[in-house]
XYZ file of C-alpha atoms in Angstrom:
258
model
C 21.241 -46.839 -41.025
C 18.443 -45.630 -42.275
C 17.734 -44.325 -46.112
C 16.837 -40.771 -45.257
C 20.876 -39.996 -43.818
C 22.456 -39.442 -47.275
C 25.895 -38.786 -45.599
C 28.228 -40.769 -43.900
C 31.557 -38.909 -42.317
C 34.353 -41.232 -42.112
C 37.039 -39.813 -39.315
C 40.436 -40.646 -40.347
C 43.625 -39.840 -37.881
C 44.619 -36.856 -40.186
C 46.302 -33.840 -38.363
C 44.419 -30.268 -38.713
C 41.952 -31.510 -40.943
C 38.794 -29.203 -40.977
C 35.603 -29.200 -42.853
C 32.222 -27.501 -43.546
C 29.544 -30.342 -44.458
C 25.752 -29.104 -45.335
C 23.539 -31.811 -45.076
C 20.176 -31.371 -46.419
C 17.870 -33.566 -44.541
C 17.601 -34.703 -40.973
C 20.573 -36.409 -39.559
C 19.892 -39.107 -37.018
C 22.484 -40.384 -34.626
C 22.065 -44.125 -33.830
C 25.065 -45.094 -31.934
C 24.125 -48.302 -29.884
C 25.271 -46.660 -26.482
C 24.764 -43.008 -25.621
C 28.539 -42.124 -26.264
C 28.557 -42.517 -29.638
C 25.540 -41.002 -30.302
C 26.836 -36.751 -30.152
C 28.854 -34.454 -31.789
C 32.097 -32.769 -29.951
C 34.202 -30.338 -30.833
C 31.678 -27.494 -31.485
C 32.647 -23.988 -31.561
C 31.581 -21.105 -29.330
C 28.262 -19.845 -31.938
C 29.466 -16.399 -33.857
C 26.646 -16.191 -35.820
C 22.778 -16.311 -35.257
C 22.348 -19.525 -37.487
C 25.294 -21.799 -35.822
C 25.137 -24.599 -33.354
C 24.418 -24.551 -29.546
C 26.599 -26.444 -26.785
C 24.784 -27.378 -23.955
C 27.881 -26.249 -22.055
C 27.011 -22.829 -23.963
C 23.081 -23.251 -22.491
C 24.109 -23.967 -19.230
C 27.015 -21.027 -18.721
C 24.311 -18.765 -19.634
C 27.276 -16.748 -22.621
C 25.000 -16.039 -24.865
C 23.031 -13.981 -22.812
C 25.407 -12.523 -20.781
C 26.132 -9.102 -22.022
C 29.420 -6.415 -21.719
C 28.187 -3.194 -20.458
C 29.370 0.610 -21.028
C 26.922 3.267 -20.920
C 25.891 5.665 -18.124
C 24.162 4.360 -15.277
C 20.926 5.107 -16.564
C 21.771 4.941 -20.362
C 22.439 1.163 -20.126
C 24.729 0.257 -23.351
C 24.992 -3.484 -23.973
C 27.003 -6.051 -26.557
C 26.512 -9.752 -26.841
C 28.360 -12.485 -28.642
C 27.634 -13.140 -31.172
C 25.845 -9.679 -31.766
C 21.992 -9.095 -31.342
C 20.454 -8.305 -34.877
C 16.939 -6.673 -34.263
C 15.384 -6.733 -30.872
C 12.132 -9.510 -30.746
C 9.731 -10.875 -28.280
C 11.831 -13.441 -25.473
C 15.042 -11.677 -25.917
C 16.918 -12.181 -22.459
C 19.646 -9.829 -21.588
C 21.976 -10.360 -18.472
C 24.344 -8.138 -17.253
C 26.475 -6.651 -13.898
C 25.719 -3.026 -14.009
C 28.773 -0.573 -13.211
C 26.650 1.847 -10.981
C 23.626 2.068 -9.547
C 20.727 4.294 -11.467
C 19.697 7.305 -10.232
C 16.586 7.358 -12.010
C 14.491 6.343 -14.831
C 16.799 3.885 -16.887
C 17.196 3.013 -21.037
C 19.374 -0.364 -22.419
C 20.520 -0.477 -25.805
C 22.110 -3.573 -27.309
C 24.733 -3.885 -30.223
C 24.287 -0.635 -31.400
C 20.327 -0.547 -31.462
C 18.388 2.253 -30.395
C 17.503 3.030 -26.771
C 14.707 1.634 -25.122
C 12.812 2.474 -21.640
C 13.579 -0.106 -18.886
C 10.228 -0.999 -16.957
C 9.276 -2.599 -13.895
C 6.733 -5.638 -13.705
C 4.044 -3.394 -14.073
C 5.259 -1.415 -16.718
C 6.630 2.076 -14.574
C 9.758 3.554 -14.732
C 12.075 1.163 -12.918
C 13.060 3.336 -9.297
C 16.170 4.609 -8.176
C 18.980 1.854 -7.637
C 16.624 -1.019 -9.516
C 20.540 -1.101 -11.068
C 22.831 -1.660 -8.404
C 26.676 -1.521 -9.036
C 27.863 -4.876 -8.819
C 24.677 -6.901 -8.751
C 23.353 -9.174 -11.656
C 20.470 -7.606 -13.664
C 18.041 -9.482 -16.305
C 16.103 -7.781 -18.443
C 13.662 -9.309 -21.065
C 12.054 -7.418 -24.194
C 8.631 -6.982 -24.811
C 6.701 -5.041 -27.274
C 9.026 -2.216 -27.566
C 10.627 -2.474 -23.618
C 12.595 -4.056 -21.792
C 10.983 -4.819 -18.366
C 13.637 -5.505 -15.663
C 13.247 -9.440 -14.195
C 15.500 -9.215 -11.273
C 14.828 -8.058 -7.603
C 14.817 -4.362 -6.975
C 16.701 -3.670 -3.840
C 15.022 -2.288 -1.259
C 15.194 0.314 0.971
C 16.483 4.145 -0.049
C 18.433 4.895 -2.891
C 22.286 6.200 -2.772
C 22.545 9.857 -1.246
C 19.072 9.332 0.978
C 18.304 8.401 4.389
C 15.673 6.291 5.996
C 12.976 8.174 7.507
C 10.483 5.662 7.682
C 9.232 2.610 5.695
C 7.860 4.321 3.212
C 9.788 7.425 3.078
C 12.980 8.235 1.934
C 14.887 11.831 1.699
C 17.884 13.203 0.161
C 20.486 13.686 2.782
C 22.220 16.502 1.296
C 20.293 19.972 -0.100
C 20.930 19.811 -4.173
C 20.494 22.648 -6.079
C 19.452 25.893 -5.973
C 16.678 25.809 -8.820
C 13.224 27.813 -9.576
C 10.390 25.717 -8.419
C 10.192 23.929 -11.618
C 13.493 23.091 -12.289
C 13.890 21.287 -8.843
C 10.234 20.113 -9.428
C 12.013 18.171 -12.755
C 15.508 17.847 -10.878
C 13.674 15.736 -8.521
C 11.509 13.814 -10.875
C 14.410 13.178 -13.034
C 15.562 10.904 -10.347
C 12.064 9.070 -9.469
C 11.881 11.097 -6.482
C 10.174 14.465 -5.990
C 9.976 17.458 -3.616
C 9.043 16.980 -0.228
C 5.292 17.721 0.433
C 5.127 19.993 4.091
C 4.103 16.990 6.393
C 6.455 14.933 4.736
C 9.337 17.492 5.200
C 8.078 18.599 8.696
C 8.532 15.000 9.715
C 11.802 14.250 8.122
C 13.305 17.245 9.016
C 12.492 16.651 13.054
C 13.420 13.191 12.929
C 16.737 13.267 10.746
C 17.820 16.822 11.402
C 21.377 16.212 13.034
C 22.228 13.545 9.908
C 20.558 16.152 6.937
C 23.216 18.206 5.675
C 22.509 21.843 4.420
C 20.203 22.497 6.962
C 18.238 25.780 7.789
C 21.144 28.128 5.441
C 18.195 28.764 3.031
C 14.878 28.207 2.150
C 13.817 25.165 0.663
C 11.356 24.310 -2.093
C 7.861 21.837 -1.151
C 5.478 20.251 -3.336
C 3.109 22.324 -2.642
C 1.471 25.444 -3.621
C -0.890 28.688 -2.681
C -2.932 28.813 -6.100
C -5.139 31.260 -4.878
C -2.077 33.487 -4.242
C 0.111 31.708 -7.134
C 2.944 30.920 -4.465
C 5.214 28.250 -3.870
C 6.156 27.038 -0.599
C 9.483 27.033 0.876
C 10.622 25.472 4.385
C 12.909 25.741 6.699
C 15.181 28.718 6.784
C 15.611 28.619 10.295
C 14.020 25.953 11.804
C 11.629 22.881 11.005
C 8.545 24.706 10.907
C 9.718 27.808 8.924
C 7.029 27.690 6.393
C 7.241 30.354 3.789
C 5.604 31.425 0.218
C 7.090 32.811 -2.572
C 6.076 33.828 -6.053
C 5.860 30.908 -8.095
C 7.759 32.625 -11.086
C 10.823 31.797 -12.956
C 13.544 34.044 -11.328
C 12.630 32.931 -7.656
C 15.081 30.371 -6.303
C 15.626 28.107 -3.485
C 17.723 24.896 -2.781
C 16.178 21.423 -3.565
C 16.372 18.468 -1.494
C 14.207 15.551 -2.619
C 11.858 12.684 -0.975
C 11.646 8.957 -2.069
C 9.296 6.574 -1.479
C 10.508 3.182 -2.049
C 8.162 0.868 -3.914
C-alpha cells in the first residue's frame, strides 16, 4: 500500500451498518486480481457531485428525461435534477405527441428554449413523433434535435408529391394574414397557385372541404393590393380579393418536407 492512501476501511460482518467517509487524496485500488479491485453497493446519483455506476452509464438514466408539456412546449425533468443548462448537456426523451410546428424544451423548471435542426432552423412538423425516442443536445442557448426526423408529411396532410405536402382538411376561415400566420405557425404555409392547382387535381376526391368556399394562396396582385383565393367551384377558380382585414376565406396549408 502505498503512503499517499491515508485510509484503510476495514469491513466487519455488522448488520445495517452505514457510513459517509471523505477522503482527501487519491484513493488507489490495488487488489491483486480484478475482483477486488472496485467498489459495490453504490447508490442511484441524487445529486450533481455523487458517484457514477457504470450500470448507471450504460442504462442511459441519467439522461433519460419524464416529459409533460404540450407537444410543442416540450417540458422535461431528470434525476437527479438539471441545475443550469451548459454546453454537452444530452437530453433523451419519448415524446407524447407529435409537434405540429416549431418546438421549445424546458428542463427542471428552466426557461424555454427553441429546438433546432442540424442546421440551426426551426425543427419541421412531426420532428417529435408520439412514441418515438428523441435526443436533444444544448448548445449556446438551443437545443438542436440529434435524432432522425421522420419523413414524409406531417399528421392531417397528404402526399402530393416528394416534395409537397397539403393539409387534407380546409382549417379556418381567417383574413389573409391570420391564415398566412395560422399556416406558418405550423412550418407550413399557404399554397402558392401552381402548387394548389396541382394538388387540388391530383388529390381532389381525398381533400376534404372542397370547392364550399374560396380559399386563400400565397400570392398576391400588388398592383391591385389583392389577395388570391382558389377554388370555389372548381380547381381553376382563381379569384382576387381585397387584401384588407375584414375579408375572409378558409385556409388549407402546403408542406414541404425537408
Amino acid at each position: 500500500m502505498k503512503r499517499s492512501l491515508l485510509l484503510t476501511i476495514a469491513c466487519v460482518s455488522l448488520a445495517f451498518a452505514h457510513a459517509q467517509v471523505q477522503v482527501d487524496k487519491p484513493v488507489r485500488l490495488v487488489g491483486a486480481v480484478p475482483a477486488d479491485r472496485r467498489i459495490e453497493g453504490l447508490a442511484h446519483p441524487v445529486e450533481g457531485s455523487a458517484l457514477s455506476t457504470l450500470g448507471v452509464a450504460q442504462d442511459g438514466s441519467l439522461h433519460m428525461c419524464g416529459v409533460t408539456g404540450a407537444a410543442n412546449n416540450v417540458l422535461l425533468t431528470m434525476d437527479p435534477p438539471c441545475l443550469a443548462y451548459a454546453n454537452g448537456l444530452l437530453l433523451r426523451w419519448i415524446p407524447g405527441a407529435s409537434n405540429t410546428g416549431p418546438a421549445t424544451v424546458a428542463v427542471d423548471g428552466s426557461a424555454a428554449v427553441p429546438l433546432r435542426t442540424s442546421a440551426l432552423l426551426p425543427v419541421p412538423l412531426n420532428a417529435l413523433s408520439a412514441g418515438i425516442p428523441a435526443e436533444a443536445i444544448f448548445a449556446d442557448s438551443i437545443f438542436i434535435l440529434l435524432s432522425p426526423i421522420k419523413p414524409g408529411c406531417p399528421e392531417g396532410f397528404l402526399q402530393a408529391n416528394a416534395g409537397l405536402c397539403v393539409m387534407q382538411a380546409e382549417g379556418p376561415v381567417f383574413n389573409w394574414y391570420a391564415a398566412a400566420a395560422y399556416c406558418a405557425e405550423r412550418g407550413a404555409r399557404l399554397c402558392t397557385w401552381d402548387q394548389y392547382l396541382f394538388v387540388c387535381n391530383a388529390l381532389q376526391g381525398q381533400l376534404t372541404g372542397m370547392f364550399d368556399d374560396w380559399e386563400w394562396l400565397d400570392d398576391t396582385s400588388d398592383h391591385t393590393h389583392t389577395a388570391d383565393q382558389a377554388a370555389r367551384y372548381t380547381c381553376k377558380s382563381l379569384g382576387v380579393v381585397s387584401a384588407g382585414q375584414t375579408e375572409l376565406g378558409t385556409t388549407r396549408c402546403c408542406y414541404e418536407p425537408r
